[in-house]
Short mmCIF file of C-alpha atoms in Angstrom, two decimals:
data_model
loop_
_atom_site.label_atom_id
_atom_site.label_comp_id
_atom_site.label_asym_id
_atom_site.label_seq_id
_atom_site.Cartn_x
_atom_site.Cartn_y
_atom_site.Cartn_z
CA MET M 1 -27.95 1.25 -1.08
CA THR M 2 -31.61 1.03 -0.40
CA PRO M 3 -32.89 -2.39 -1.35
CA SER M 4 -35.44 -2.02 -4.10
CA PHE M 5 -36.70 -5.53 -3.53
CA ASN M 6 -37.24 -5.54 0.23
CA PRO M 7 -39.80 -3.12 1.66
CA ARG M 8 -39.42 -4.57 5.13
CA ARG M 9 -36.33 -2.42 5.54
CA ALA M 10 -38.56 0.63 5.78
CA CYS M 11 -38.46 -0.39 9.41
CA ALA M 12 -35.20 -1.35 11.05
CA SER M 13 -34.68 -4.97 11.95
CA ALA M 14 -33.31 -5.58 15.45
CA PHE M 15 -32.06 -8.40 17.51
CA ARG M 16 -30.60 -8.97 20.95
CA LEU M 17 -27.37 -10.60 21.97
CA ALA M 18 -27.09 -11.86 25.52
CA THR M 19 -23.52 -10.65 25.96
CA ALA M 20 -20.83 -8.84 24.05
CA LEU M 21 -19.17 -12.24 23.72
CA GLY M 22 -16.15 -11.59 25.84
CA CYS M 23 -16.10 -7.82 25.64
CA GLY M 24 -17.88 -7.54 28.99
CA VAL M 25 -20.57 -5.25 27.61
CA ALA M 26 -24.22 -6.29 27.44
CA LEU M 27 -25.85 -5.59 24.11
CA SER M 28 -29.52 -4.76 24.10
CA ALA M 29 -29.90 -4.76 20.29
CA LEU M 30 -28.02 -4.76 17.06
CA LEU M 31 -30.11 -2.63 14.72
CA LEU M 32 -29.11 -1.96 11.16
CA ALA M 33 -30.88 1.14 9.91
CA VAL M 34 -30.42 1.03 6.20
CA GLY M 35 -32.28 4.13 5.15
CA PRO M 36 -35.40 4.85 3.14
CA VAL M 37 -36.76 2.14 0.92
CA ALA M 38 -37.96 2.33 -2.63
CA ALA M 39 -40.96 0.04 -2.85
CA GLN M 40 -40.84 -2.66 -5.47
CA GLY M 41 -43.30 -1.92 -8.24
CA PRO M 42 -44.94 -4.44 -10.54
CA ALA M 43 -42.72 -6.19 -13.06
CA LYS M 44 -42.63 -4.65 -16.50
CA ALA M 45 -44.67 -6.51 -19.07
CA ARG M 46 -41.69 -6.99 -21.38
CA ALA M 47 -38.67 -7.41 -19.15
CA PRO M 48 -35.29 -7.91 -20.85
CA ALA M 49 -34.41 -11.54 -21.40
CA GLU M 50 -31.66 -13.08 -19.30
CA PRO M 51 -28.51 -14.15 -21.16
CA ILE M 52 -28.54 -17.64 -22.60
CA ILE M 53 -25.31 -19.59 -22.30
CA THR M 54 -24.23 -20.66 -25.81
CA GLY M 55 -21.11 -21.18 -27.83
CA GLY M 56 -19.46 -23.79 -25.62
CA LYS M 57 -16.79 -21.40 -24.32
CA PRO M 58 -15.98 -20.81 -20.64
CA GLN M 59 -17.55 -17.70 -19.15
CA ARG M 60 -17.36 -15.81 -15.82
CA LEU M 61 -13.86 -16.99 -15.02
CA ILE M 62 -12.60 -15.91 -11.60
CA VAL M 63 -9.84 -16.82 -9.15
CA ASN M 64 -10.45 -16.73 -5.41
CA PRO M 65 -8.02 -17.36 -2.56
CA THR M 66 -7.84 -20.54 -0.57
CA GLU M 67 -7.30 -20.40 3.19
CA ASP M 68 -3.55 -20.62 2.47
CA PRO M 69 -2.96 -18.62 -0.72
CA SER M 70 0.75 -19.46 -0.64
CA ARG M 71 -0.10 -23.05 -1.56
CA GLY M 72 -3.02 -22.74 -3.94
CA PHE M 73 -5.97 -20.89 -5.44
CA ALA M 74 -9.56 -21.64 -6.46
CA VAL M 75 -11.02 -21.27 -9.95
CA THR M 76 -14.70 -20.94 -10.85
CA TRP M 77 -16.38 -20.58 -14.24
CA ARG M 78 -19.46 -21.66 -16.12
CA MET M 79 -20.39 -23.10 -19.49
CA GLU M 80 -23.58 -23.88 -21.34
CA ALA M 81 -26.04 -26.33 -19.83
CA GLY M 82 -25.12 -29.92 -20.58
CA ALA M 83 -21.48 -29.04 -21.21
CA GLY M 84 -20.40 -32.04 -19.15
CA LYS M 85 -17.12 -32.27 -17.29
CA GLY M 86 -14.90 -29.33 -16.45
CA LEU M 87 -11.18 -29.29 -15.82
CA VAL M 88 -8.27 -26.96 -15.10
CA GLU M 89 -4.86 -27.30 -16.70
CA TYR M 90 -2.01 -25.51 -14.94
CA ALA M 91 1.77 -25.27 -14.81
CA GLU M 92 4.55 -23.04 -13.55
CA ALA M 93 4.78 -20.09 -15.91
CA THR M 94 7.69 -19.83 -18.33
CA PRO M 95 8.74 -16.90 -20.54
CA GLY M 96 7.49 -18.81 -23.58
CA PRO M 97 5.14 -21.72 -24.33
CA ALA M 98 7.45 -24.40 -22.87
CA PHE M 99 5.15 -24.67 -19.84
CA GLU M 100 2.78 -26.69 -22.03
CA ASP M 101 5.19 -29.64 -21.69
CA ALA M 102 4.63 -29.77 -17.91
CA VAL M 103 0.88 -29.26 -17.55
CA SER M 104 -1.06 -30.85 -14.69
CA THR M 105 -4.82 -31.37 -14.71
CA VAL M 106 -7.43 -31.06 -11.97
CA MET M 107 -11.02 -32.12 -12.54
CA ALA M 108 -13.67 -29.62 -11.49
CA THR M 109 -16.75 -30.11 -9.40
CA SER M 110 -19.63 -29.51 -11.80
CA GLU M 111 -23.29 -28.68 -11.26
CA VAL M 112 -26.14 -27.91 -13.63
CA VAL M 113 -27.77 -24.74 -12.30
CA GLN M 114 -31.06 -23.09 -13.16
CA TYR M 115 -32.24 -19.61 -12.25
CA ALA M 116 -35.78 -18.31 -12.36
CA PRO M 117 -35.38 -14.54 -11.97
CA ARG M 118 -38.30 -12.30 -11.07
CA ASN M 119 -37.86 -10.46 -14.36
CA GLY M 120 -36.62 -12.14 -17.50
CA ALA M 121 -36.36 -15.61 -18.94
CA PRO M 122 -35.08 -18.62 -16.99
CA VAL M 123 -31.39 -19.40 -17.31
CA SER M 124 -29.62 -22.74 -17.18
CA ALA M 125 -25.88 -23.38 -17.23
CA THR M 126 -23.19 -25.70 -15.91
CA ALA M 127 -21.16 -24.25 -13.03
CA HIS M 128 -17.62 -25.54 -12.50
CA SER M 129 -15.22 -25.00 -9.61
CA ALA M 130 -11.81 -26.41 -8.75
CA VAL M 131 -9.19 -25.88 -6.07
CA ILE M 132 -5.57 -26.05 -7.18
CA ASP M 133 -3.39 -26.87 -4.17
CA GLY M 134 0.05 -28.20 -3.34
CA LEU M 135 1.67 -25.30 -5.19
CA LYS M 136 4.95 -23.52 -4.47
CA PRO M 137 4.82 -20.21 -2.56
CA GLU M 138 5.63 -16.97 -4.37
CA THR M 139 5.44 -18.61 -7.80
CA LEU M 140 3.74 -17.50 -11.00
CA TYR M 141 1.44 -20.13 -12.52
CA VAL M 142 -0.47 -20.31 -15.78
CA TYR M 143 -3.86 -21.97 -15.97
CA ARG M 144 -6.78 -22.42 -18.31
CA VAL M 145 -10.23 -23.95 -17.90
CA GLY M 146 -12.46 -25.92 -20.21
CA ASP M 147 -13.94 -29.32 -20.94
CA GLY M 148 -10.99 -31.04 -22.61
CA ARG M 149 -11.89 -29.78 -26.08
CA THR M 150 -12.72 -26.11 -25.64
CA PHE M 151 -10.60 -23.95 -23.33
CA SER M 152 -10.23 -20.40 -22.13
CA ALA M 153 -7.08 -18.45 -22.88
CA TRP M 154 -4.12 -19.14 -20.64
CA ARG M 155 -4.24 -16.95 -17.54
CA GLN M 156 -1.60 -16.17 -14.91
CA VAL M 157 -1.84 -15.99 -11.13
CA ARG M 158 0.88 -15.78 -8.50
CA THR M 159 0.79 -17.64 -5.20
CA ALA M 160 1.49 -15.67 -2.04
CA ALA M 161 4.76 -15.76 -0.17
CA SER M 162 4.69 -17.96 2.92
CA THR M 163 5.97 -15.09 5.08
CA ALA M 164 5.25 -11.37 5.36
CA LYS M 165 6.35 -9.54 2.23
CA PRO M 166 5.32 -6.26 0.57
CA PHE M 167 2.22 -6.34 -1.64
CA THR M 168 -0.66 -4.16 -2.85
CA PHE M 169 -4.37 -4.88 -2.85
CA LEU M 170 -7.38 -3.09 -4.34
CA TYR M 171 -10.59 -2.20 -2.53
CA PHE M 172 -13.87 -1.31 -4.22
CA GLY M 173 -17.10 -0.04 -2.72
CA ASP M 174 -20.51 -0.65 -4.31
CA VAL M 175 -20.59 -0.99 -8.09
CA GLN M 176 -24.26 -2.08 -8.14
CA ASN M 177 -25.81 -0.08 -11.01
CA GLU M 178 -24.86 0.27 -14.68
CA VAL M 179 -22.11 -2.12 -13.80
CA GLU M 180 -20.39 -2.60 -17.13
CA SER M 181 -20.95 0.86 -18.60
CA HIS M 182 -19.80 2.83 -15.52
CA GLY M 183 -17.98 0.33 -13.31
CA SER M 184 -15.60 -0.87 -16.00
CA ARG M 185 -13.69 2.40 -16.30
CA VAL M 186 -12.96 2.33 -12.57
CA MET M 187 -11.60 -1.20 -12.91
CA ARG M 188 -9.44 -0.28 -15.89
CA MET M 189 -7.99 2.71 -14.07
CA ALA M 190 -7.29 0.55 -11.02
CA ARG M 191 -5.29 -1.92 -13.10
CA ARG M 192 -3.46 0.94 -14.80
CA LEU M 193 -2.41 2.65 -11.56
CA ALA M 194 -1.83 -0.52 -9.53
CA PRO M 195 -0.60 -3.04 -12.11
CA ASP M 196 1.09 -5.25 -9.52
CA ALA M 197 -1.91 -5.58 -7.19
CA ALA M 198 -2.32 -9.12 -5.86
CA LEU M 199 -5.85 -9.01 -4.45
CA ALA M 200 -9.17 -7.27 -5.10
CA LEU M 201 -11.68 -6.75 -2.25
CA TYR M 202 -15.34 -5.88 -2.82
CA ALA M 203 -17.38 -4.49 0.09
CA GLY M 204 -20.76 -5.72 -1.15
CA ASP M 205 -23.48 -4.74 -3.63
CA LEU M 206 -21.64 -6.01 -6.63
CA ILE M 207 -24.95 -5.89 -8.51
CA ASN M 208 -28.43 -4.43 -7.92
CA ARG M 209 -30.92 -7.31 -8.11
CA SER M 210 -29.68 -10.48 -6.51
CA ASP M 211 -31.28 -12.84 -9.03
CA ALA M 212 -30.72 -10.79 -12.21
CA ASP M 213 -28.35 -13.03 -14.11
CA ARG M 214 -27.76 -10.37 -16.75
CA GLU M 215 -26.39 -8.08 -14.01
CA TRP M 216 -24.02 -10.81 -12.87
CA ALA M 217 -22.93 -11.12 -16.50
CA GLU M 218 -22.14 -7.39 -16.50
CA TRP M 219 -20.14 -7.71 -13.29
CA PHE M 220 -17.87 -10.34 -14.80
CA ASP M 221 -17.65 -8.50 -18.12
CA MET M 222 -16.64 -5.20 -16.51
CA ALA M 223 -13.22 -6.60 -15.46
CA PRO M 224 -12.53 -10.02 -16.99
CA ASP M 225 -8.74 -9.74 -16.71
CA LEU M 226 -8.86 -8.56 -13.11
CA HIS M 227 -11.19 -11.35 -11.99
CA ALA M 228 -9.25 -14.05 -13.84
CA GLU M 229 -5.79 -13.05 -12.56
CA LEU M 230 -6.18 -11.27 -9.19
CA LEU M 231 -7.38 -13.20 -6.17
CA THR M 232 -10.85 -11.76 -5.59
CA LEU M 233 -12.36 -11.43 -2.09
CA PRO M 234 -16.03 -10.38 -2.19
CA SER M 235 -18.22 -9.70 0.83
CA PRO M 236 -22.00 -9.71 0.26
CA GLY M 237 -24.19 -6.64 0.52
CA ASN M 238 -27.94 -6.36 0.93
CA HIS M 239 -28.35 -6.43 -2.86
CA GLU M 240 -26.84 -9.89 -2.96
CA TYR M 241 -29.84 -10.99 -0.89
CA GLY M 242 -33.32 -11.48 -2.30
CA PRO M 243 -36.81 -11.97 -0.86
CA PRO M 244 -37.13 -14.35 2.10
CA VAL M 245 -37.34 -18.09 1.50
CA GLU M 246 -38.95 -20.02 4.36
CA GLY M 247 -38.60 -16.96 6.58
CA ARG M 248 -34.90 -16.37 5.90
CA GLN M 249 -33.30 -13.82 3.62
CA ALA M 250 -32.04 -15.69 0.57
CA LEU M 251 -28.49 -15.18 -0.67
CA ALA M 252 -28.31 -15.04 -4.46
CA PRO M 253 -27.81 -18.61 -5.70
CA GLN M 254 -25.12 -17.26 -8.02
CA TRP M 255 -22.91 -16.37 -5.04
CA ARG M 256 -21.74 -19.87 -4.14
CA GLN M 257 -21.98 -21.07 -7.74
CA GLN M 258 -19.75 -18.27 -9.07
CA PHE M 259 -17.27 -17.87 -6.19
CA THR M 260 -15.19 -20.55 -4.45
CA LEU M 261 -14.18 -18.94 -1.16
CA PRO M 262 -12.59 -20.34 2.01
CA ARG M 263 -15.06 -22.32 4.10
CA ASN M 264 -13.44 -21.33 7.39
CA GLY M 265 -16.23 -19.18 8.84
CA PRO M 266 -18.27 -20.10 11.93
CA ALA M 267 -18.18 -23.89 12.24
CA GLY M 268 -21.38 -25.67 11.33
CA VAL M 269 -23.22 -22.50 10.24
CA GLU M 270 -23.97 -23.17 6.59
CA ALA M 271 -25.83 -19.86 6.19
CA LEU M 272 -22.50 -18.02 6.64
CA SER M 273 -20.44 -20.35 4.47
CA GLU M 274 -18.35 -18.39 1.95
CA THR M 275 -19.70 -15.04 3.15
CA VAL M 276 -17.87 -14.96 6.50
CA TYR M 277 -14.30 -16.11 5.99
CA GLN M 278 -10.62 -15.44 6.65
CA VAL M 279 -7.61 -15.12 4.36
CA ASP M 280 -4.03 -14.58 5.57
CA TYR M 281 -1.84 -12.99 2.91
CA GLN M 282 1.80 -12.01 3.44
CA GLY M 283 1.42 -10.59 6.93
CA VAL M 284 -2.19 -9.35 6.69
CA ARG M 285 -5.29 -11.07 8.04
CA PHE M 286 -8.39 -10.29 5.97
CA LEU M 287 -11.78 -10.98 7.57
CA SER M 288 -15.06 -10.81 5.63
CA LEU M 289 -18.27 -10.25 7.63
CA ASP M 290 -21.81 -10.76 6.32
CA ALA M 291 -23.53 -7.62 7.63
CA ASP M 292 -26.91 -8.42 6.10
CA ALA M 293 -27.05 -11.86 7.72
CA MET M 294 -26.12 -10.27 11.05
CA SER M 295 -28.90 -7.72 10.73
CA ASP M 296 -31.63 -10.27 10.09
CA HIS M 297 -30.79 -13.21 12.34
CA PRO M 298 -29.66 -13.00 16.00
CA GLU M 299 -28.12 -16.45 15.93
CA LEU M 300 -25.99 -15.57 12.89
CA ALA M 301 -24.85 -12.34 14.53
CA GLU M 302 -23.83 -14.20 17.67
CA ALA M 303 -22.01 -16.85 15.65
CA THR M 304 -20.21 -14.16 13.66
CA LEU M 305 -19.08 -12.22 16.72
CA THR M 306 -17.85 -15.36 18.47
CA TRP M 307 -15.91 -16.36 15.36
CA LEU M 308 -14.53 -12.85 14.85
CA GLN M 309 -13.16 -12.63 18.37
CA ALA M 310 -11.50 -16.02 18.07
CA ARG M 311 -9.84 -15.05 14.78
CA LEU M 312 -8.65 -11.73 16.20
CA ALA M 313 -7.38 -13.21 19.46
CA ASP M 314 -5.26 -15.82 17.67
CA ASN M 315 -3.70 -13.71 14.94
CA PRO M 316 0.01 -13.97 14.13
CA ASN M 317 -0.15 -11.28 11.42
CA ALA M 318 1.14 -7.75 11.83
CA TRP M 319 -1.91 -6.18 10.15
CA THR M 320 -5.65 -6.85 10.28
CA VAL M 321 -8.25 -5.70 7.74
CA VAL M 322 -12.00 -6.25 8.25
CA PHE M 323 -14.36 -5.69 5.33
CA LEU M 324 -18.15 -5.68 5.33
CA HIS M 325 -21.03 -3.91 3.63
CA TYR M 326 -22.83 -1.79 6.25
CA PRO M 327 -20.72 1.07 7.64
CA ILE M 328 -19.89 1.20 11.31
CA TYR M 329 -19.59 4.96 10.82
CA SER M 330 -21.97 6.17 8.14
CA THR M 331 -21.55 8.92 5.57
CA ALA M 332 -24.95 9.30 3.91
CA LYS M 333 -27.87 11.27 5.27
CA GLY M 334 -30.18 9.34 7.59
CA ARG M 335 -28.20 6.07 7.46
CA ASP M 336 -26.30 5.88 10.73
CA ASN M 337 -25.95 2.42 12.34
CA PRO M 338 -25.39 3.08 16.07
CA GLU M 339 -26.30 -0.45 17.17
CA LEU M 340 -23.96 -2.07 14.65
CA ARG M 341 -21.27 0.26 15.92
CA ALA M 342 -22.02 -0.66 19.54
CA ALA M 343 -21.71 -4.36 18.75
CA LEU M 344 -18.60 -4.35 16.59
CA GLU M 345 -16.49 -1.35 17.56
CA PRO M 346 -15.46 -2.64 21.02
CA VAL M 347 -14.27 -5.89 19.44
CA LEU M 348 -12.35 -4.11 16.69
CA GLN M 349 -10.70 -1.77 19.19
CA ARG M 350 -9.93 -4.45 21.76
CA TYR M 351 -8.01 -6.57 19.27
CA GLY M 352 -6.29 -3.75 17.42
CA VAL M 353 -7.90 -4.03 13.98
CA ASP M 354 -6.14 -1.57 11.70
CA LEU M 355 -8.51 -0.95 8.81
CA VAL M 356 -12.27 -1.42 8.26
CA LEU M 357 -13.40 -1.22 4.61
CA GLN M 358 -17.12 -0.71 3.88
CA GLY M 359 -19.71 0.25 1.27
CA HIS M 360 -23.49 0.77 1.22
CA ASP M 361 -23.70 4.57 1.57
CA HIS M 362 -22.75 5.60 -2.00
CA THR M 363 -20.46 8.34 -0.76
CA TYR M 364 -16.81 8.49 0.31
CA ALA M 365 -15.37 9.12 3.76
CA ARG M 366 -12.31 8.19 5.75
CA GLY M 367 -11.76 8.78 9.45
CA ARG M 368 -10.49 7.43 12.74
CA LYS M 369 -12.03 7.52 16.18
CA GLY M 370 -9.30 6.14 18.42
CA GLY M 371 -9.14 2.64 16.91
CA PRO M 372 -9.26 1.36 13.34
CA VAL M 373 -9.33 3.64 10.34
CA TYR M 374 -12.83 3.40 8.84
CA VAL M 375 -13.43 3.89 5.13
CA VAL M 376 -16.67 4.01 3.15
CA SER M 377 -16.31 4.09 -0.63
CA VAL M 378 -18.29 3.71 -3.85
CA ALA M 379 -17.12 2.51 -7.27
CA GLY M 380 -20.40 2.82 -9.18
CA PRO M 381 -22.47 5.74 -10.49
CA LYS M 382 -25.24 5.68 -7.88
CA GLN M 383 -24.52 8.52 -5.42
CA TYR M 384 -26.23 9.64 -2.21
CA PRO M 385 -26.08 13.02 -0.45
CA ALA M 386 -23.59 13.35 2.39
CA GLY M 387 -24.89 13.24 5.94
CA GLN M 388 -23.39 12.19 9.28
CA ASP M 389 -19.75 12.62 8.40
CA ASP M 390 -18.33 14.71 11.25
CA TRP M 391 -16.13 11.71 12.10
CA ALA M 392 -14.44 11.89 8.68
CA SER M 393 -11.12 13.54 7.88
CA ARG M 394 -11.77 13.39 4.14
CA LYS M 395 -15.05 12.94 2.28
CA ALA M 396 -16.74 13.24 -1.11
CA THR M 397 -20.03 12.68 -2.88
CA GLY M 398 -20.84 12.31 -6.56
CA VAL M 399 -17.45 10.67 -7.14
CA GLN M 400 -16.52 7.13 -8.23
CA LEU M 401 -13.37 5.84 -6.56
CA PHE M 402 -11.11 2.88 -6.02
CA GLN M 403 -8.43 2.32 -3.42
CA ALA M 404 -4.92 0.88 -3.73
CA ILE M 405 -3.47 -0.19 -0.38
CA SER M 406 0.17 -1.26 0.00
CA VAL M 407 1.68 -3.11 2.94
CA ASP M 408 5.42 -3.13 3.55
CA GLY M 409 6.64 -4.35 6.93
CA GLY M 410 5.54 -1.89 9.59
CA GLU M 411 3.88 0.51 7.14
CA LEU M 412 0.49 0.43 5.41
CA THR M 413 -0.06 3.08 2.74
CA TYR M 414 -3.58 3.85 1.54
CA LYS M 415 -4.41 5.79 -1.63
CA ALA M 416 -7.89 6.56 -2.98
CA TYR M 417 -8.18 7.55 -6.63
CA THR M 418 -11.08 8.89 -8.66
CA ALA M 419 -12.29 7.20 -11.84
CA THR M 420 -10.17 9.69 -13.79
CA GLY M 421 -7.01 8.60 -11.99
CA ALA M 422 -6.60 11.63 -9.70
CA LEU M 423 -5.30 11.00 -6.19
CA TYR M 424 -8.10 12.06 -3.85
CA ASP M 425 -7.11 10.76 -0.42
CA ALA M 426 -4.09 9.14 1.18
CA PHE M 427 -2.65 8.23 4.55
CA ARG M 428 -0.01 6.00 6.04
CA LEU M 429 -0.22 3.80 9.12
CA SER M 430 3.11 3.22 10.82
CA LYS M 431 3.28 0.41 13.37
CA PRO M 432 6.36 0.15 15.60
CA ALA M 433 5.67 -3.49 16.51
CA ARG M 434 2.94 -6.10 16.18
CA GLY M 435 0.23 -5.52 18.75
CA LYS M 436 1.07 -1.84 19.11
CA PRO M 437 -1.29 0.91 17.89
CA ALA M 438 -0.43 2.29 14.47
CA ARG M 439 0.38 5.97 14.07
CA LEU M 440 -1.58 7.71 11.29
CA ILE M 441 0.16 10.15 8.96
CA ASP M 442 -2.35 12.06 6.84
CA LEU M 443 -1.17 12.34 3.23
CA ALA M 444 -4.38 13.64 1.65
CA PRO M 445 -3.93 16.17 -1.15
CA LYS M 446 -4.60 19.80 -0.28
CA SER M 447 -7.32 19.96 -2.92
CA ASP M 448 -10.92 20.86 -2.07
CA GLU M 449 -13.31 18.09 -1.16
CA LEU M 450 -15.60 17.10 -4.02
CA ASN M 451 -19.38 17.41 -3.95
CA LEU M 452 -20.36 16.51 -7.50
CA ARG M 453 -23.61 14.68 -6.89
CA ARG M 454 -26.11 15.43 -9.63
CA ALA M 455 -29.58 16.59 -8.71
CA PRO M 456 -32.01 13.63 -8.62
#
């Protein structure tokens, strides 16, 4: 996506790293070329009002993983301003309501938050977050959130197994525009075709304008059941960043107030807290990278690469998945990122990363160039023309997709579906042993590639 709010990206931003941080390759620059920019016009005289939090009921409920998802999970929600305390009640799930006799309570951390968006009325609310830990592995729990008087419905979430076991996760590219009206059908189809999925990954650009609280409301409303019951792992895109504050790109304040993510990124680097993080889940290491922060700040890029190499070098898991917003191999016309590729690809290849999941280009492509399998996907309606995609084995434009990825021992099976539920792409990675390269078996349907992009 081209950032509508940031004309400086009409020129590429560049920075230098002194070394390849252990790769033995000097890097002259890491330049993220993000394509043509639509200049921000003047605000409309009568912008739509931002939502006002009323009614006293919990909103924007979401579960995120802790660093050890076999022992706990994090819950975040918000209520009207001045709602006071927040708490979570939870118990091991039972077939009937008997669990209510064994409920435990955790008090939330609460904060009154205020947003002053560029367009629309100011918003105030109370943000709550809580971490539930000390749980049993591989166990289904029920939970609800509230203030002691008013509560959400009971929700269910399962802790991970403490060892490698089969599971399925979902991956979504950019939703970004018309989030509830168009994005919601993709989410519903994903739940229908992968009802047992345990995790949901988002590769950035969840919304379009970082400070538009009504867009964040749409994002939560497009998939309330998914967000409340599947551990959600988001990675920020450029549209989660707004205009610079004191010379630094500003992450949407909603990010850390709406998500409670592992704080295990680069030590002491608060700017990367809860955007660069690691989750180990049943034999898979998931690593989120903040591509926009890397593009704008050399010191954050260096910190990220140092952290990434350390997490890859000391990795007991059989599989490794990296997800970030900007593609290492691009699919849309005029949007290639050769310097990003030069910085990251040697690290990903050296440590045997299996899968790299990306967004940003509003097209679909999947390919492999001697190392990880790279995927670019899009879940929303905004679509770009195809471009540099000679690296791709399967591609599409003008198509909304989601991906269901299953891991079972030495096999990882990837399936990409359209919004109508049709299988569009598939492959299997077969790994004889941990640390060995995976063999790719192409399982893509024999159907024609889709080019359904509407004329602008």
